[in-house]
XYZ file of C-alpha atoms in Angstrom:
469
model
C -15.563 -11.292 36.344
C -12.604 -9.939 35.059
C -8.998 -11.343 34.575
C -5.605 -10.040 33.525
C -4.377 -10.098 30.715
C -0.357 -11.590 31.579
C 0.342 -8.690 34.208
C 0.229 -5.643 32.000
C -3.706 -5.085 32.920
C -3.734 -5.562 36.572
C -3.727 -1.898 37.338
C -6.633 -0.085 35.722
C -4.843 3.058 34.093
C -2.432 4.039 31.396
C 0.745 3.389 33.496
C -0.212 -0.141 33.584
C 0.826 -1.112 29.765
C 4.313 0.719 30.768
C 5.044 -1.926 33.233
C 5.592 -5.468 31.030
C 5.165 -9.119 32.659
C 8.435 -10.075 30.958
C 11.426 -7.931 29.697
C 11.174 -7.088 26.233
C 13.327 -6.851 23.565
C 15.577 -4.338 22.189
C 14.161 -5.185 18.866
C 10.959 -6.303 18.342
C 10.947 -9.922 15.995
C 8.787 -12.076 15.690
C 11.541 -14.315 16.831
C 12.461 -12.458 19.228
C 8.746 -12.390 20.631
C 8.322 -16.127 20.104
C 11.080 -16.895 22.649
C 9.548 -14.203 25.787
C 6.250 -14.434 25.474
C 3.679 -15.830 27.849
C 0.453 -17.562 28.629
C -2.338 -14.382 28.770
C -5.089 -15.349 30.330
C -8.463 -13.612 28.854
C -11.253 -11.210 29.742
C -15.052 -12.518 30.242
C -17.808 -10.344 29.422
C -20.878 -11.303 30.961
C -22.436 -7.989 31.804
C -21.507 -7.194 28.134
C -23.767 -10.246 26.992
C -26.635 -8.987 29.181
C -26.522 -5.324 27.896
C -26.398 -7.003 24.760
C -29.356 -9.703 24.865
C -31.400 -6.796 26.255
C -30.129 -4.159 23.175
C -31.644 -6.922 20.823
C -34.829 -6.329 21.735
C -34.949 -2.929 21.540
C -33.040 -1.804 18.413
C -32.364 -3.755 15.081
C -29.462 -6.464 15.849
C -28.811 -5.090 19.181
C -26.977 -2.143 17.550
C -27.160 1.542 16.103
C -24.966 0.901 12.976
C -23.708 -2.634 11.323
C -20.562 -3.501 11.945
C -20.580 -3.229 15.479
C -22.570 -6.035 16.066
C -19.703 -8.335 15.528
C -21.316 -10.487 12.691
C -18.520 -11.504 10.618
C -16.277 -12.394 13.214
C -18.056 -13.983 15.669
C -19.659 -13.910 19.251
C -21.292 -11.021 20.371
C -20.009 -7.239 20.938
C -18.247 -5.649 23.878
C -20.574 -2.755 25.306
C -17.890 0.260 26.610
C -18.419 1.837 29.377
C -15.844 5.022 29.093
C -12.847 5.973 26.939
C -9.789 7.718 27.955
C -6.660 8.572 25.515
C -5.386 5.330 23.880
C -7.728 3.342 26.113
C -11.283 1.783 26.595
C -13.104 0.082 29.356
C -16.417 -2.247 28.967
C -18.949 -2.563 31.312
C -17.469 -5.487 32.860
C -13.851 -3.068 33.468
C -12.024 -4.607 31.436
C -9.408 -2.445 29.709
C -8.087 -2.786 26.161
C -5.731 -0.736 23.756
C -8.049 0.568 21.181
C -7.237 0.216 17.643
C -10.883 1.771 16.277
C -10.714 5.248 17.496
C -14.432 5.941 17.522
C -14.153 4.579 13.874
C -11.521 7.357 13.353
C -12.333 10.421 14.786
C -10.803 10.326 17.831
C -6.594 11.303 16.249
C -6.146 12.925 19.367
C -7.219 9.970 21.721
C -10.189 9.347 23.333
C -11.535 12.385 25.940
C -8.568 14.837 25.167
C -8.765 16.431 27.971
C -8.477 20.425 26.099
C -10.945 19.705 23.524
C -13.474 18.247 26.275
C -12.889 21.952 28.324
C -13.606 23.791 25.247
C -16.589 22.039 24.505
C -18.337 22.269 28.258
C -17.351 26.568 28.000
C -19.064 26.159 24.426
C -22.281 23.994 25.883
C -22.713 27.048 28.456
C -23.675 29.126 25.947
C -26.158 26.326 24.315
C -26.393 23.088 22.424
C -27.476 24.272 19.127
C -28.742 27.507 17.985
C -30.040 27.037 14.537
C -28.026 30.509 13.311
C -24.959 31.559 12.111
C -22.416 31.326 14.590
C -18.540 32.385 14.180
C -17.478 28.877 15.336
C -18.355 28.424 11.748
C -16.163 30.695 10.309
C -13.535 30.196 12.515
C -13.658 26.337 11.368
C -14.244 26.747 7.701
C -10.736 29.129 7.529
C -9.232 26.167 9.002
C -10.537 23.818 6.474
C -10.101 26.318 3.354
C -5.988 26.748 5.017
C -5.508 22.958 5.394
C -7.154 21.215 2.169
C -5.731 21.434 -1.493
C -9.055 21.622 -3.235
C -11.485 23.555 -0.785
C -12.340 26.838 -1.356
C -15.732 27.375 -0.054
C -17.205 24.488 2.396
C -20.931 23.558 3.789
C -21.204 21.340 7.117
C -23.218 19.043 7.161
C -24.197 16.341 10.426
C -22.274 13.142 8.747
C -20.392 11.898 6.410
C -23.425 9.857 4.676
C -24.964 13.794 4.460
C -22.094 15.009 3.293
C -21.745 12.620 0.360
C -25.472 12.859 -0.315
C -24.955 17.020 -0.954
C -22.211 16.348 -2.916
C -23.466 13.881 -5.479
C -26.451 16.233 -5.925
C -24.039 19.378 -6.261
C -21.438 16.937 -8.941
C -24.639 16.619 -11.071
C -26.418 20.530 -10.966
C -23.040 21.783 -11.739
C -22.033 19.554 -14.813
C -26.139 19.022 -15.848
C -25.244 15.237 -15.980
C -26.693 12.627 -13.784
C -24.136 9.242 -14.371
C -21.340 9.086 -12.166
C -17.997 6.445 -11.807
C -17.516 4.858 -8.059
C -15.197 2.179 -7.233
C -15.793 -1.819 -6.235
C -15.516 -1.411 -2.182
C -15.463 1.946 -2.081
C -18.294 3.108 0.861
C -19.705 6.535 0.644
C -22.531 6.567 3.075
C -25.772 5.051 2.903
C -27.682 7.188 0.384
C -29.339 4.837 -2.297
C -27.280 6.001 -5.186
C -23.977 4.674 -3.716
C -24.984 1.049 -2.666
C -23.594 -0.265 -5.420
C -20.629 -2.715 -4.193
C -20.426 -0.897 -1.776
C -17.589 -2.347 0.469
C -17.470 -1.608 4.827
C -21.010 -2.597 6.302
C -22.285 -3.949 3.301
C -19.689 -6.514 2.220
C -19.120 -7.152 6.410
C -22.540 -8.520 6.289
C -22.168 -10.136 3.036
C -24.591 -7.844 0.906
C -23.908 -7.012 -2.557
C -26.607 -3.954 -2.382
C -29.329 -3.200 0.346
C -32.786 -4.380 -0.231
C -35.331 -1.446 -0.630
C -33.246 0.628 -3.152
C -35.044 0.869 -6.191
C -33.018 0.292 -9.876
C -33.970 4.059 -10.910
C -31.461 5.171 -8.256
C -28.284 2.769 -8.910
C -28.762 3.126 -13.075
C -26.827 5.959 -13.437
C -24.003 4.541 -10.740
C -21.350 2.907 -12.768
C -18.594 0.886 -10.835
C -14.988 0.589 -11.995
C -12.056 -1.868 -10.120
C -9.961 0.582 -7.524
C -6.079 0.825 -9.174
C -7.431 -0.124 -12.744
C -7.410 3.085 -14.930
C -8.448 0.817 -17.809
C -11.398 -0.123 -16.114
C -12.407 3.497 -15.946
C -11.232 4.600 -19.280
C -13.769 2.059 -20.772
C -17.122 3.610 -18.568
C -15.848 6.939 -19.888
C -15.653 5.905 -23.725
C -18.918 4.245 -23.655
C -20.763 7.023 -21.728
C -19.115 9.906 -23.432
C -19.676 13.552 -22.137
C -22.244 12.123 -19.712
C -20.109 11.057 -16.659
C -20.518 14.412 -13.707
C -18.259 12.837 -11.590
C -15.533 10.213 -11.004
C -16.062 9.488 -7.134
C -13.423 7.658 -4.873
C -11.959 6.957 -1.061
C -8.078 8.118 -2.010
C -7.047 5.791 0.526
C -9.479 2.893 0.774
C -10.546 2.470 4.426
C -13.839 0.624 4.069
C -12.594 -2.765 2.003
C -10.179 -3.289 4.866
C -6.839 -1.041 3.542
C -6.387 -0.292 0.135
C -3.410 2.411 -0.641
C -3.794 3.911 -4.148
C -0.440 3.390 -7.082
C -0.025 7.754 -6.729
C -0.093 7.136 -11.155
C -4.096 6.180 -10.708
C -5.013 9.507 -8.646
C -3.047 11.142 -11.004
C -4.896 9.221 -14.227
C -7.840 9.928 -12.553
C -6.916 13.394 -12.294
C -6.074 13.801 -16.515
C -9.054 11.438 -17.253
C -11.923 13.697 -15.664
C -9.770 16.714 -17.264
C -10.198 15.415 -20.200
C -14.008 14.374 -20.255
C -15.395 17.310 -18.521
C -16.493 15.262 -15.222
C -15.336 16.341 -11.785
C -13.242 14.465 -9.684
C -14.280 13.681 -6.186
C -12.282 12.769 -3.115
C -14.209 11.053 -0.423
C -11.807 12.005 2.730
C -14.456 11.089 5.557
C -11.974 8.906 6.666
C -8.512 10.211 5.230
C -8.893 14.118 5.969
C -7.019 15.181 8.698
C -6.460 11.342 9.036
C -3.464 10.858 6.328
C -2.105 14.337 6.761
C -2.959 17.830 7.690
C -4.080 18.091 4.087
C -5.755 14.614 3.738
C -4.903 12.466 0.960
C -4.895 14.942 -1.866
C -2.036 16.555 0.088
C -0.461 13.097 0.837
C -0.694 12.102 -2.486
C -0.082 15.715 -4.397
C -2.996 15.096 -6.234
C -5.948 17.836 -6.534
C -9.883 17.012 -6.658
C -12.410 19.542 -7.279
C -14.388 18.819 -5.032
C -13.766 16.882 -0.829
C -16.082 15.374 1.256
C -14.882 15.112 5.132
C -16.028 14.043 8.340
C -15.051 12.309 11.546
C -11.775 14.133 12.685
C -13.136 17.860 11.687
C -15.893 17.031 14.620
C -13.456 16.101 16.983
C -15.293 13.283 17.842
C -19.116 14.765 17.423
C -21.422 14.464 15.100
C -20.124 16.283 11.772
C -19.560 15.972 7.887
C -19.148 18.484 5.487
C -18.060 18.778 1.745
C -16.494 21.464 -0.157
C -14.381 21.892 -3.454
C -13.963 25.394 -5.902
C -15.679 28.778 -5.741
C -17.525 28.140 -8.725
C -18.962 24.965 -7.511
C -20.003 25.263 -3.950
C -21.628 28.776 -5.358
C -23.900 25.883 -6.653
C -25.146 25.514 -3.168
C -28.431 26.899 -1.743
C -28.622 30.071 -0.733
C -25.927 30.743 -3.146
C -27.318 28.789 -5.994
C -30.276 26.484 -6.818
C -29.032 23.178 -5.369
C -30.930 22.394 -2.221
C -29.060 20.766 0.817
C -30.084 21.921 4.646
C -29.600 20.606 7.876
C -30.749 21.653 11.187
C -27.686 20.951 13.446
C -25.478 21.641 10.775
C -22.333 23.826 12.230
C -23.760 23.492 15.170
C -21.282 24.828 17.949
C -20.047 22.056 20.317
C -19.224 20.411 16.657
C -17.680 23.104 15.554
C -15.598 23.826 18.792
C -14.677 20.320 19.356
C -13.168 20.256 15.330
C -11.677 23.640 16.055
C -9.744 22.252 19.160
C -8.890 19.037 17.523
C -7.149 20.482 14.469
C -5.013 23.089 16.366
C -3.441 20.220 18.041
C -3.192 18.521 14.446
C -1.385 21.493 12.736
C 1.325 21.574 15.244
C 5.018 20.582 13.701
C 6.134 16.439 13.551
C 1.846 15.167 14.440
C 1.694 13.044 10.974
C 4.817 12.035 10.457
C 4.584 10.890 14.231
C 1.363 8.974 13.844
C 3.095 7.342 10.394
C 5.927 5.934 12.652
C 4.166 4.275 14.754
C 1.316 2.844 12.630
C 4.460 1.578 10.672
C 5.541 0.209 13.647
C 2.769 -1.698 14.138
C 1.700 -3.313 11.268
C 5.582 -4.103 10.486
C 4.968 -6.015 14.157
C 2.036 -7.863 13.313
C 3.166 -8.986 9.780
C 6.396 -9.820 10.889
C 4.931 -12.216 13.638
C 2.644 -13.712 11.872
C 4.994 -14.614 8.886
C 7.493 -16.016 11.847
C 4.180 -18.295 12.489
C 3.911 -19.242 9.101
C 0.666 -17.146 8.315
C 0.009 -15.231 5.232
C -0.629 -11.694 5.855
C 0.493 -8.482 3.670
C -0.227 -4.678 5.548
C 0.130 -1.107 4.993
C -0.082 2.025 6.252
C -0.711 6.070 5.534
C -0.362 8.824 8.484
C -2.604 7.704 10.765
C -4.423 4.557 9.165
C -3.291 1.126 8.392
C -4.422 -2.086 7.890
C -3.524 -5.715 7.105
C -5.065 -9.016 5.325
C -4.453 -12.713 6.075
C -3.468 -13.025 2.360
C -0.187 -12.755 0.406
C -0.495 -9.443 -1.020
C -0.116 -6.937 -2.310
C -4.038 -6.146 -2.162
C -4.867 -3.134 -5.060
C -8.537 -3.914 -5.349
C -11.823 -4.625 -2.835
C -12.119 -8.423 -5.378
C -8.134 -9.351 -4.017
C -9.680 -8.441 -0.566
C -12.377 -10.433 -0.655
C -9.361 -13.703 -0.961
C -8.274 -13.087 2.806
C -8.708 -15.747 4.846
C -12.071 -14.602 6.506
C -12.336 -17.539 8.997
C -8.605 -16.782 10.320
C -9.811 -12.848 10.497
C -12.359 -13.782 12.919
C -10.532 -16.305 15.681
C -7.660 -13.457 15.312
C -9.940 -10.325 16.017
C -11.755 -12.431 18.859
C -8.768 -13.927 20.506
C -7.019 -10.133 20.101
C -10.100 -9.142 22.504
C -9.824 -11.232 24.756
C -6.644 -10.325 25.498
C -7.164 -6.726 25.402
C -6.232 -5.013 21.902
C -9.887 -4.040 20.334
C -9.772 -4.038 16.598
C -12.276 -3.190 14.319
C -14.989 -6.294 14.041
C -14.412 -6.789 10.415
C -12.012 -7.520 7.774
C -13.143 -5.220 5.826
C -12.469 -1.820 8.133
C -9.366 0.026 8.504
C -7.880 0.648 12.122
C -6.709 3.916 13.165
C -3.540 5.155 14.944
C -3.595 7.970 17.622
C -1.657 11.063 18.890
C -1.847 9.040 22.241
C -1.136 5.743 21.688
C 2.899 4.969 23.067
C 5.266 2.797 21.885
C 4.627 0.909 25.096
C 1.018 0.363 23.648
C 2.310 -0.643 20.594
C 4.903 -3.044 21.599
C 2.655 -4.637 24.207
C -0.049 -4.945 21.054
C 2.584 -6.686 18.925
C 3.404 -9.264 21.950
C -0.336 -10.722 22.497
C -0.890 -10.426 18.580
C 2.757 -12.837 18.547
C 0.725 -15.053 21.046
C -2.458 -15.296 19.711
C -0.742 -16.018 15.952
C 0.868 -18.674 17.627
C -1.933 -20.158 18.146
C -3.703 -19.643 15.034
């Protein structure tokens, strides 16, 4: 069975976070919040459980990737049933204000209701064609208009695929095979880049995944995130053999991790200067941070992007892209070899197409800023009231926040949040109806959707729970 969480989830659509079980303040404080707020009462999930006990049998861990199997914070997953704007409901109806987005592709919210239409016209006309289609042109322009460093792009199906063509293309055009990632940086699961790897990997505790073999991690180096030094060393003692210096902009997969704008720009002068490309990984900031990603966010150029998640609207999609003279690199063009056989396939193509003609309209990031401001200020300002420590951030549309005094630069200052804490908050936040992403180490994502009634009913049950922490 089901039960409400205070009042605000009685009713089972949107209207029913607009209509609070206590008045709320003008401003929201933590002391403020610690005076008004109330017992909650909490969800139970028992035909979540028994989807669950039954997945375990049938797929490794009960689950189709990591993380959502709830391992480093405890208990078992919450199987959804449907999704709808800010909103998703389990299989046992209860209702929660979601905080993961589809792990970020879903700016918009959940279902929009104008990218869905487009897609069903699109699906009359077929699923996937295997040929050139003009959704495909129509979707690179938008890419090659919106990002700093693209000039020619390749879809791909994911972001992992994405990555995987790009560290091939990095190394045909420079004819070198080492390349520089950073400590908690994630950039799919391809063999060369499980090298402390951050987001799945350090969620479940594993420094690199069993099964890949040395030959494909020896020419990986790894350098600390906000340390220039740290790179400037791998560069003098692999001179002139580095192809690439390879890194999230904004870190989304050690937890949150905003770059000093001086590294991206160090990183900028030091690949410059040794002949090695320099690599954005914007599967999770483009379209995410701002209309331009991160390299627009941050005014600093790569040569060469990898993106996924919002592009596809909320299908299946990756796709990487950088100069001319580069991507020219790229079979047919040139001789490096990447194919895929759904790549730019059309409801992908449509749904991306839809999504960023929303995105591209006047006041959408600095919109999705405010309020992801306003939340983590909320959370971080309770939980200080209750004596926790906690430091957060924020950029466009993604933000984050560690039970640790911060500031947090780096994925090893990460790793010294209070894991334990993480995991009685995140289930207690659940119960209560605000999902989060199951792990520390993940960032959450704000949408076009989400109302400052969401918000400000989030920050009350995260004032509770803290209080009880």
């Amino acid at each position: 069975m089901k039960l409400a969480v205070a009042t605000a989830f009685l009713a089972g659509t949107a209207a029913a976070f607009t209509a609070p079980a206590f008045s709320r303040p003008s401003s929201f404080s933590a002391a403020a919040l610690k005076m008004t707020a109330t017992e909650t009462e909490t969800y139970t999930f028992s035909k979540s459980e028994e989807i669950f006990a039954e997945a375990q049998t049938l797929m490794p861990g009960g689950v189709s990737s990591p993380v959502r199997a709830f391992k480093s914070v405890g208990g078992n997953p919450v199987v959804f049933d449907r999704v709808k704007g800010a909103y998703a409901w389990d299989v046992d109806e209860n209702k929660y204000i979601d905080y993961v987005g589809t792990w970020g592709p879903a700016i918009l919210g959940h279902a929009d209701d104008d990218v869905l239409d487009a897609v069903k016209a699109t699906m009359d006309k077929g699923t996937s064609f295997g040929a050139p289609c003009p959704l495909e042109n129509d979707l690179a322009k938008m890419v090659i208009d919106a990002v700093p460093s693209v000039e020619m792009v390749r879809f791909t199906n994911s972001g992992t695929e994405a990555c995987m063509g790009m560290i091939r293309l990095v190394r045909a055009f420079t004819d070198r095979e080492k390349v520089i990632k950073f400590e908690g940086c994630y950039h799919g699961h391809a063999d060369s880049f499980l090298v402390q790897a951050g987001s799945g990997v350090a969620t479940l505790g594993l420094p690199d995944s069993p099964g890949v073999p040395a030959s494909a991690t020896k020419a990986t180096f790894c350098a600390e995130y906000n340390n220039l030094d740290s790179v400037k060393k791998i560069l003098e003692d692999n001179k002139d053999e580095i192809a690439a210096i390879i890194l999230e902009p904004v870190v989304g997969n050690s937890g949150f991790i905003k770059p000093d704008k001086e590294f991206l720009e160090g990183l900028r002068e030091l690949t410059t200067e040794a002949g090695a490309l320099l690599v954005f990984d914007e599967v999770m900031t483009g379209f995410r941070v701002s209309y331009g990603g991160a390299q627009e966010y941050f005014g600093v150029t790569p040569d060469v992007t990898t993106m996924g998640k919002v592009i596809g609207g909320g299908l299946p999609v990756g796709a990487y892209g950088g100069r001319k003279e580069i991507m020219e690199m790229v079979a047919p063009a040139g001789p490096m070899y990447q194919a895929g056989t759904l790549s730019g396939n059309p409801l992908a193509m449509t749904a991306g197409i839809e999504t960023m003609k929303k995105l591209k309209e006047d006041g959408v990031y600095e919109e999705l800023e405010r309020k992801a401001k306003k939340l983590v200020d909320g959370i971080v300002s309770a939980a200080k009231e209750h004596g926790h420590a906690i430091c957060g951030d924020y950029a466009g549309g993604m933000f984050g926040w560690y039970f640790v005094d911060g500031p947090v630069k780096n994925f090893q200052e990460a790793t010294k949040a209070d894991a334990e804490k993480f995991g009685k908050w995140h289930r207690m936040m659940i119960e209560r109806g605000v999902y989060l992403a199951p792990s520390m180490y993940e960032a959450g994502f704000m949408s076009m959707a989400h109302t400052d009634e969401d918000i400000e009913r989030t920050i009350e049950i995260a004032n509770d729970v803290l209080s009880q922490l």
